[in-house]
Structures are given as C-alpha cells and as structure tokens.
Amino acid sequence: MTTTETTDRIIRLAREVGSTATTHAGAMRYMVARPVPRAPIPDAEGMYAVQQRRCDTDIADWDGENARDAVRRQHWSTRMEARAASQCRERGLWTLEDALAETRERDIPIQRAISRAIAGRTSYRRSRSCWVGGEHRTWVFLAHDGHGHCSGESQRVWHRRHHWSGTDSSHSFYITRRTLHTLGVDRIVIGGLVTLDYSQPDATGVARARWAVQSTGVSLRTETGYIVRGRYHVVWRGQDTPAARRRALREYAQSVQRRRAAATQRHVAERLAHGDADGFAGLVVRRDDSIAAGNCGSGTDSWIAAHLPGRREATVQEILATGDRRPEVLRAVMVAIRRAQHESVTQTA
C-alpha cells in the first residue's frame, strides 16, 4: 500500500466517525482526540457470566447440604446422649455430667477455704487504682497432680460518666489435690508464696514442688524446685537427682545460718542503741572498722577529732560514752564485733 492510499484510508475512517478533515494531519488529530470505539464480544462475556452463576449455585448447594448434615448429626447426637442419660438415671446409675456436677459442688467449699487462707498472707502485686477500678479477685481451682500453675492479669475499666480509666486485677491459682492432702489448707502459703504442687517429702524433708512467684506487673509465673522442710524454697529446673536434693539441703542450711546471724546482729544493734555494751565493753573498735562499715575517711577523722582526739582506736564502752548513737557509729561497732567473732572462730579452728 502506497503512502497516498494510506492517507486516503485514514481520512475515510475519520469521516466515518464524524470528521470533516481533508488532510492527513487533521484526520490524525481528530482520531487521537476521539478514538474509535471497539465492538464488544457478547458471546464471551455471556458465556463467562453463565459459568460464574453455575459455579455460585453449585457452591451454595454444596454448603447448604453440608450444613444440613451437620445439623442432623448434632441433633441425633444430642438425642442419643439424652436418651443414655435418662436410661442411666432410671437404673440408678450416675452419668458423667452428674459426677462432674457433684465434684464441682464438693470442691466449692475447699476453694473458698483456700481463698481465705491466701488472703492477706501473700505479697503479690495487685491493682492500685483509686478513682476507678482497684478491685482484685483471687480464683482458686483444683488441678490434677503435676499440673499446678498460676496466672495473673489486669483489665482496664472506665468510669460510668467521666472519661476516667483504671484497672482491676485478678490472680488464678491451679492447686493440685495432692498438695491439699500433704500440706493442708492452712499450709498452702509458704514464705509468702502460694504452693501449687507439692510431692511427698523424702526422709531428709526435701520435696519436689511448684509455687507461684511475681512476674512483671500483676502477672504471675510458676517456679519449679524444692521446698525444704516445709519452709524454704530452692529453685531447681534440672532433673530430680540426689545431688540436686543435697544442694537444696546445703542452701537451706546456709539460709538458716544467715537468718540466725542477722537476728543476732539486730539484737546486738538494739542493745548498743540503748547503751548496753554488756559482753562487748572491752572490744576495741579501729578506724579501719569504720571504713569497712561504709563511712568515709574524712568523716571518720572528723568524728575522732571531735570525740576522741589523737586516738586511732577505742573500746565500745568509750564510744558509747560519747553519747553518739547515730547509725554510722553503730555500724562501725557492729563491724568490729563481727571481726572479733571471726577471729575467735579462726583461732579455735
């Protein structure tokens, strides 16, 4: 096709759609501004629509049939269960629902007793909201042996009229039945912690146990370990071996010694605070004892210059005679007492 024939064809096509151009450039500008519409394909579109409607109908029929079958099966299962329960009751037999209902009714007084035993004896965090919320609830459930656990959560609440918010908290304890049989309700709380699972202790008094400890916020987590002689917790996540039980006993003995030493120190500190130096009057307190007690060197020198000038050491009786009962002075005296006790033990050994 030559150039002239092509130009004539373009002008003719432009005139068919309403153009009055007589040149090639005018016909092209008209066709670009107003493109020629294409004819639709009714057969293909109609065929697709028919197929889509058929697929939708098939899916609807299939889902409806499945739903009807599920309803029939559920209805039949309910009728059979009701019929079996009725026959059991006629023959004087218990159904599973009756047994579970009686178990729940029997557990309610136990759960309430445990809740009363827990209240006021634990130090777990709870909601402290004042204006809105601030309520706390404790839920107690009885679990199977070896499955004791706990949880804690908080829920945001809003004021009925104003846009004020607060939080309510709740703690859930799942306590095993063998814990109740072994410890009893009154001994569920050991050291301020709720015991969730407690096995039978061995001859040394060490028992494998699980208890609830504080986590972030008001939430709780379950800790696993040993409870020694019903009073001390030892965290242990490994296997239950004789070595682990011996380690628990050693930690318990060390804790007992620390508690006794702390009680003795508190007693001595109270006596010194009241000026009673019986048994320690001749004990020498050095300047190094004050430094070891956490006092600074310049402060120690200032105290010596004000009360005992020119001295590097003094007896407990002389220090108490100054009348200064401040904590930093008593701490220096306590360090000297502990040093003397340690030296006496070393010499005896």
Short mmCIF file of C-alpha atoms in Angstrom, two decimals:
data_model
loop_
_atom_site.label_atom_id
_atom_site.label_comp_id
_atom_site.label_asym_id
_atom_site.label_seq_id
_atom_site.Cartn_x
_atom_site.Cartn_y
_atom_site.Cartn_z
CA MET A 1 0.00 0.00 0.00
CA THR A 2 1.43 3.36 -1.06
CA THR A 3 1.57 6.50 1.02
CA THR A 4 -1.31 8.11 -0.86
CA GLU A 5 -3.55 5.09 -0.33
CA THR A 6 -2.73 5.07 3.38
CA THR A 7 -3.56 8.76 3.72
CA ASP A 8 -6.87 8.31 1.90
CA ARG A 9 -7.78 5.36 4.12
CA ILE A 10 -7.08 7.34 7.32
CA ILE A 11 -9.15 10.30 6.08
CA ARG A 12 -12.01 7.93 5.15
CA LEU A 13 -12.00 6.26 8.58
CA ALA A 14 -12.02 9.67 10.27
CA ARG A 15 -15.02 10.78 8.21
CA GLU A 16 -16.91 7.61 9.18
CA VAL A 17 -16.78 8.66 12.82
CA GLY A 18 -17.75 12.30 12.13
CA SER A 19 -14.58 14.08 11.00
CA THR A 20 -14.60 16.79 8.31
CA ALA A 21 -10.84 16.89 7.87
CA THR A 22 -9.42 16.76 4.35
CA THR A 23 -5.76 16.32 5.26
CA HIS A 24 -3.80 13.52 6.84
CA ALA A 25 -2.74 15.64 9.83
CA GLY A 26 -6.30 16.82 10.57
CA ALA A 27 -7.68 13.27 10.39
CA MET A 28 -4.99 12.01 12.79
CA ARG A 29 -5.65 14.80 15.32
CA TYR A 30 -9.39 14.02 15.25
CA MET A 31 -8.92 10.31 15.76
CA VAL A 32 -6.46 10.83 18.62
CA ALA A 33 -8.88 13.18 20.37
CA ARG A 34 -11.82 10.82 19.75
CA PRO A 35 -10.68 7.21 19.44
CA VAL A 36 -12.78 4.73 17.55
CA PRO A 37 -14.79 2.51 19.97
CA ARG A 38 -14.30 -1.21 19.73
CA ALA A 39 -17.20 -3.59 19.41
CA PRO A 40 -17.87 -5.80 22.47
CA ILE A 41 -17.73 -9.58 22.40
CA PRO A 42 -21.14 -10.61 23.70
CA ASP A 43 -20.60 -14.34 23.31
CA ALA A 44 -17.52 -14.50 25.52
CA GLU A 45 -18.98 -12.22 28.23
CA GLY A 46 -22.26 -14.08 28.25
CA MET A 47 -20.52 -17.43 28.48
CA TYR A 48 -18.40 -16.25 31.46
CA ALA A 49 -21.48 -14.93 33.26
CA VAL A 50 -23.32 -18.21 32.79
CA GLN A 51 -20.36 -20.21 34.07
CA GLN A 52 -20.00 -17.93 37.12
CA ARG A 53 -23.67 -18.30 38.00
CA ARG A 54 -23.45 -22.05 37.69
CA CYS A 55 -20.38 -22.21 39.96
CA ASP A 56 -22.03 -19.99 42.58
CA THR A 57 -25.14 -22.17 42.52
CA ASP A 58 -23.12 -25.35 42.92
CA ILE A 59 -21.16 -23.93 45.85
CA ALA A 60 -24.32 -22.73 47.59
CA ASP A 61 -25.98 -26.12 47.15
CA TRP A 62 -22.91 -27.96 48.42
CA ASP A 63 -22.53 -25.74 51.53
CA GLY A 64 -26.21 -25.99 52.28
CA GLU A 65 -26.13 -29.76 52.08
CA ASN A 66 -23.15 -29.93 54.44
CA ALA A 67 -24.82 -27.56 56.90
CA ARG A 68 -27.99 -29.64 56.91
CA ASP A 69 -25.99 -32.82 57.50
CA ALA A 70 -24.14 -31.20 60.42
CA VAL A 71 -27.41 -30.09 62.00
CA ARG A 72 -28.84 -33.59 61.63
CA ARG A 73 -25.75 -35.18 63.18
CA GLN A 74 -25.75 -32.73 66.10
CA HIS A 75 -29.45 -33.29 66.71
CA TRP A 76 -29.03 -37.06 66.60
CA SER A 77 -26.03 -36.96 68.95
CA THR A 78 -27.93 -34.79 71.44
CA ARG A 79 -30.91 -37.14 71.38
CA MET A 80 -28.71 -40.19 71.93
CA GLU A 81 -26.87 -38.56 74.85
CA ALA A 82 -30.15 -37.51 76.47
CA ARG A 83 -31.58 -41.00 75.99
CA ALA A 84 -28.49 -42.65 77.50
CA ALA A 85 -28.53 -40.28 80.48
CA SER A 86 -32.23 -40.97 81.04
CA GLN A 87 -31.68 -44.74 80.99
CA CYS A 88 -28.77 -44.42 83.45
CA ARG A 89 -30.88 -42.41 85.88
CA GLU A 90 -33.77 -44.91 85.60
CA ARG A 91 -31.40 -47.74 86.56
CA GLY A 92 -29.84 -45.80 89.42
CA LEU A 93 -26.54 -45.17 87.64
CA TRP A 94 -24.64 -41.89 87.53
CA THR A 95 -23.93 -40.11 84.31
CA LEU A 96 -20.72 -38.25 83.63
CA GLU A 97 -22.49 -34.91 83.96
CA ASP A 98 -23.88 -35.87 87.38
CA ALA A 99 -20.44 -36.96 88.58
CA LEU A 100 -18.82 -33.75 87.39
CA ALA A 101 -21.56 -31.63 88.94
CA GLU A 102 -21.17 -33.33 92.32
CA THR A 103 -17.37 -32.97 92.13
CA ARG A 104 -17.72 -29.26 91.46
CA GLU A 105 -20.14 -28.84 94.35
CA ARG A 106 -17.79 -30.73 96.66
CA ASP A 107 -14.81 -28.60 95.58
CA ILE A 108 -16.51 -25.24 96.16
CA PRO A 109 -16.04 -25.20 99.98
CA ILE A 110 -12.40 -26.27 99.56
CA GLN A 111 -11.76 -23.50 97.05
CA ARG A 112 -13.31 -20.92 99.35
CA ALA A 113 -11.21 -22.13 102.28
CA ILE A 114 -8.04 -21.85 100.19
CA SER A 115 -9.01 -18.33 99.10
CA ARG A 116 -9.44 -17.30 102.72
CA ALA A 117 -6.08 -18.87 103.60
CA ILE A 118 -4.33 -17.00 100.78
CA ALA A 119 -5.91 -13.61 101.53
CA GLY A 120 -3.58 -11.35 103.48
CA ARG A 121 -0.67 -13.81 103.57
CA THR A 122 0.89 -13.11 100.17
CA SER A 123 2.73 -10.10 98.80
CA TYR A 124 1.81 -10.39 95.13
CA ARG A 125 1.22 -7.11 93.35
CA ARG A 126 -2.34 -6.12 92.58
CA SER A 127 -4.21 -3.18 91.12
CA ARG A 128 -3.72 0.11 92.96
CA SER A 129 -6.21 2.26 91.06
CA CYS A 130 -8.05 4.68 93.33
CA TRP A 131 -10.71 6.63 91.45
CA VAL A 132 -11.79 3.92 89.03
CA GLY A 133 -11.17 0.20 89.38
CA GLY A 134 -8.79 -1.08 92.02
CA GLU A 135 -10.71 -4.30 92.60
CA HIS A 136 -8.81 -7.56 92.97
CA ARG A 137 -10.11 -11.11 92.72
CA THR A 138 -8.46 -14.39 93.60
CA TRP A 139 -9.60 -17.53 91.79
CA VAL A 140 -8.69 -20.98 93.08
CA PHE A 141 -9.08 -24.17 91.05
CA LEU A 142 -8.18 -27.77 91.80
CA ALA A 143 -5.89 -29.35 89.20
CA HIS A 144 -4.52 -32.80 88.52
CA ASP A 145 -1.29 -33.87 90.17
CA GLY A 146 1.76 -32.44 88.44
CA HIS A 147 -0.21 -29.75 86.58
CA GLY A 148 -0.27 -26.90 89.08
CA HIS A 149 0.16 -23.48 87.53
CA CYS A 150 -0.89 -19.87 88.01
CA SER A 151 -1.65 -16.69 86.10
CA GLY A 152 -2.31 -13.04 86.76
CA GLU A 153 -3.88 -10.38 84.60
CA SER A 154 -5.25 -6.86 84.70
CA GLN A 155 -8.25 -5.39 82.92
CA ARG A 156 -8.89 -1.75 82.05
CA VAL A 157 -12.17 -0.32 83.31
CA TRP A 158 -13.81 3.06 82.70
CA HIS A 159 -15.91 5.43 84.76
CA ARG A 160 -19.63 5.31 84.05
CA ARG A 161 -19.92 9.04 83.39
CA HIS A 162 -16.47 10.56 83.00
CA HIS A 163 -13.61 9.62 80.72
CA TRP A 164 -11.54 8.16 83.56
CA SER A 165 -9.90 4.78 83.41
CA GLY A 166 -8.40 2.39 85.91
CA THR A 167 -7.50 -1.27 86.22
CA ASP A 168 -8.84 -4.33 88.00
CA SER A 169 -6.56 -7.28 88.71
CA SER A 170 -7.09 -10.98 89.23
CA HIS A 171 -4.93 -13.95 90.19
CA SER A 172 -5.72 -17.57 89.31
CA PHE A 173 -4.13 -20.47 91.19
CA TYR A 174 -4.46 -24.07 89.99
CA ILE A 175 -3.54 -26.17 93.03
CA THR A 176 -3.20 -29.94 92.86
CA ARG A 177 -5.13 -32.25 95.14
CA ARG A 178 -2.03 -33.96 96.50
CA THR A 179 -0.87 -30.55 97.74
CA LEU A 180 -4.02 -30.31 99.84
CA HIS A 181 -3.58 -33.86 101.13
CA THR A 182 0.09 -33.31 102.03
CA LEU A 183 0.15 -29.74 103.32
CA GLY A 184 -3.45 -28.99 104.18
CA VAL A 185 -5.28 -25.75 103.53
CA ASP A 186 -3.55 -23.70 106.23
CA ARG A 187 -0.03 -24.51 104.98
CA ILE A 188 -0.61 -23.71 101.31
CA VAL A 189 1.25 -20.40 101.71
CA ILE A 190 4.95 -20.95 102.50
CA GLY A 191 7.16 -17.91 102.87
CA GLY A 192 4.50 -15.66 101.35
CA LEU A 193 4.31 -17.80 98.18
CA VAL A 194 1.38 -20.00 97.16
CA THR A 195 2.31 -23.65 96.72
CA LEU A 196 0.78 -25.09 93.55
CA ASP A 197 2.13 -28.64 93.57
CA TYR A 198 3.83 -30.47 96.43
CA SER A 199 5.01 -34.06 96.31
CA GLN A 200 5.63 -36.30 99.30
CA PRO A 201 8.91 -35.25 101.00
CA ASP A 202 11.73 -37.74 101.44
CA ALA A 203 13.48 -38.72 104.68
CA THR A 204 15.55 -35.50 104.70
CA GLY A 205 12.47 -33.29 104.34
CA VAL A 206 13.08 -32.29 100.70
CA ALA A 207 10.02 -32.29 98.44
CA ARG A 208 9.70 -31.53 94.75
CA ALA A 209 7.30 -28.61 94.39
CA ARG A 210 5.98 -25.79 92.23
CA TRP A 211 4.94 -22.39 93.52
CA ALA A 212 3.75 -19.02 92.25
CA VAL A 213 6.17 -16.09 92.06
CA GLN A 214 5.73 -12.50 90.98
CA SER A 215 6.36 -11.63 87.35
CA THR A 216 6.04 -8.30 85.51
CA GLY A 217 3.14 -6.09 86.54
CA VAL A 218 0.44 -8.10 88.28
CA SER A 219 1.15 -11.28 86.31
CA LEU A 220 2.42 -14.44 87.99
CA ARG A 221 4.66 -17.25 86.82
CA THR A 222 5.30 -20.78 88.02
CA GLU A 223 8.65 -21.65 89.61
CA THR A 224 9.89 -25.21 89.96
CA GLY A 225 12.27 -26.52 92.58
CA TYR A 226 12.33 -27.94 96.09
CA ILE A 227 10.73 -26.96 99.36
CA VAL A 228 12.98 -27.98 102.25
CA ARG A 229 11.27 -28.96 105.50
CA GLY A 230 8.16 -27.05 104.57
CA ARG A 231 9.69 -23.59 104.90
CA TYR A 232 12.42 -22.79 102.36
CA HIS A 233 12.30 -22.61 98.54
CA VAL A 234 15.20 -23.71 96.35
CA VAL A 235 14.84 -23.05 92.62
CA TRP A 236 15.94 -26.01 90.53
CA ARG A 237 14.97 -26.58 86.90
CA GLY A 238 17.11 -29.66 86.23
CA GLN A 239 16.37 -33.29 86.83
CA ASP A 240 15.30 -34.58 90.22
CA THR A 241 18.53 -36.26 91.32
CA PRO A 242 20.09 -36.99 94.74
CA ALA A 243 22.76 -34.37 94.01
CA ALA A 244 20.08 -31.75 93.45
CA ARG A 245 18.42 -32.65 96.75
CA ARG A 246 21.76 -32.41 98.58
CA ARG A 247 22.30 -28.99 97.04
CA ALA A 248 18.87 -27.93 98.30
CA LEU A 249 19.79 -29.07 101.81
CA ARG A 250 23.06 -27.10 101.69
CA GLU A 251 21.26 -23.94 100.61
CA TYR A 252 18.73 -24.44 103.38
CA ALA A 253 21.49 -24.81 106.00
CA GLN A 254 23.22 -21.68 104.72
CA SER A 255 19.98 -19.73 104.82
CA VAL A 256 19.38 -20.82 108.42
CA GLN A 257 22.84 -19.61 109.38
CA ARG A 258 22.30 -16.29 107.64
CA ARG A 259 18.98 -15.77 109.38
CA ARG A 260 20.46 -16.57 112.78
CA ALA A 261 23.40 -14.23 112.19
CA ALA A 262 21.08 -11.45 111.07
CA ALA A 263 18.87 -11.94 114.13
CA THR A 264 21.92 -11.81 116.41
CA GLN A 265 23.17 -8.65 114.76
CA ARG A 266 19.79 -6.98 115.12
CA HIS A 267 19.70 -7.91 118.79
CA VAL A 268 23.20 -6.55 119.39
CA ALA A 269 22.40 -3.36 117.47
CA GLU A 270 19.32 -2.80 119.63
CA ARG A 271 21.39 -3.28 122.77
CA LEU A 272 24.07 -0.87 121.57
CA ALA A 273 21.43 1.69 120.61
CA HIS A 274 20.22 1.64 124.22
CA GLY A 275 23.77 1.93 125.59
CA ASP A 276 24.03 -1.69 126.72
CA ALA A 277 27.56 -2.94 126.00
CA ASP A 278 27.49 -5.99 128.24
CA GLY A 279 29.92 -8.53 126.79
CA PHE A 280 31.43 -6.05 124.33
CA ALA A 281 32.60 -3.23 126.60
CA GLY A 282 36.28 -4.06 126.22
CA LEU A 283 36.15 -4.75 122.49
CA VAL A 284 38.44 -2.46 120.50
CA VAL A 285 37.00 -0.58 117.52
CA ARG A 286 39.55 0.63 114.99
CA ARG A 287 39.48 3.29 112.34
CA ASP A 288 39.55 0.59 109.66
CA ASP A 289 36.31 -0.83 111.08
CA SER A 290 34.58 2.46 110.38
CA ILE A 291 35.91 2.48 106.82
CA ALA A 292 34.75 -1.14 106.35
CA ALA A 293 31.29 -0.13 107.59
CA GLY A 294 30.94 2.28 104.66
CA ASN A 295 31.94 5.52 106.36
CA CYS A 296 34.28 7.85 104.51
CA GLY A 297 37.78 8.53 105.81
CA SER A 298 37.34 12.27 106.26
CA GLY A 299 34.09 11.79 108.18
CA THR A 300 35.73 9.21 110.43
CA ASP A 301 38.67 11.54 111.13
CA SER A 302 36.28 14.40 111.91
CA TRP A 303 34.37 12.23 114.39
CA ILE A 304 37.62 11.12 116.07
CA ALA A 305 38.84 14.72 116.33
CA ALA A 306 35.54 15.82 117.88
CA HIS A 307 35.08 12.98 120.39
CA LEU A 308 38.38 11.13 120.84
CA PRO A 309 41.18 13.43 119.66
CA GLY A 310 44.52 11.81 118.97
CA ARG A 311 43.12 8.26 119.10
CA ARG A 312 43.19 5.64 116.32
CA GLU A 313 41.12 3.10 118.22
CA ALA A 314 38.77 2.95 121.19
CA THR A 315 36.71 0.45 123.12
CA VAL A 316 32.99 0.00 122.69
CA GLN A 317 32.42 1.41 126.18
CA GLU A 318 34.33 4.58 125.31
CA ILE A 319 32.43 5.05 122.05
CA LEU A 320 29.06 4.61 123.75
CA ALA A 321 30.14 7.01 126.49
CA THR A 322 30.30 9.80 123.90
CA GLY A 323 26.50 9.59 123.62
CA ASP A 324 26.55 9.39 119.83
CA ARG A 325 24.03 6.72 118.73
CA ARG A 326 23.89 7.54 115.05
CA PRO A 327 23.62 4.59 112.60
CA GLU A 328 27.07 5.15 111.11
CA VAL A 329 28.66 4.90 114.57
CA LEU A 330 26.75 1.72 115.43
CA ARG A 331 27.69 0.20 112.06
CA ALA A 332 31.38 0.64 112.87
CA VAL A 333 30.85 -1.08 116.22
CA MET A 334 28.99 -3.97 114.55
CA VAL A 335 31.84 -4.45 112.07
CA ALA A 336 34.28 -4.67 114.97
CA ILE A 337 32.06 -7.24 116.72
CA ARG A 338 31.85 -9.40 113.58
CA ARG A 339 35.61 -9.13 113.10
CA ALA A 340 36.24 -10.26 116.66
CA GLN A 341 33.84 -13.19 116.28
CA HIS A 342 35.53 -14.26 113.05
CA GLU A 343 38.96 -14.06 114.66
CA SER A 344 37.81 -16.16 117.62
CA VAL A 345 36.39 -18.84 115.31
CA THR A 346 39.61 -18.90 113.29
CA GLN A 347 41.77 -19.27 116.40
CA THR A 348 39.55 -22.07 117.71
CA ALA A 349 39.79 -23.95 114.42
#
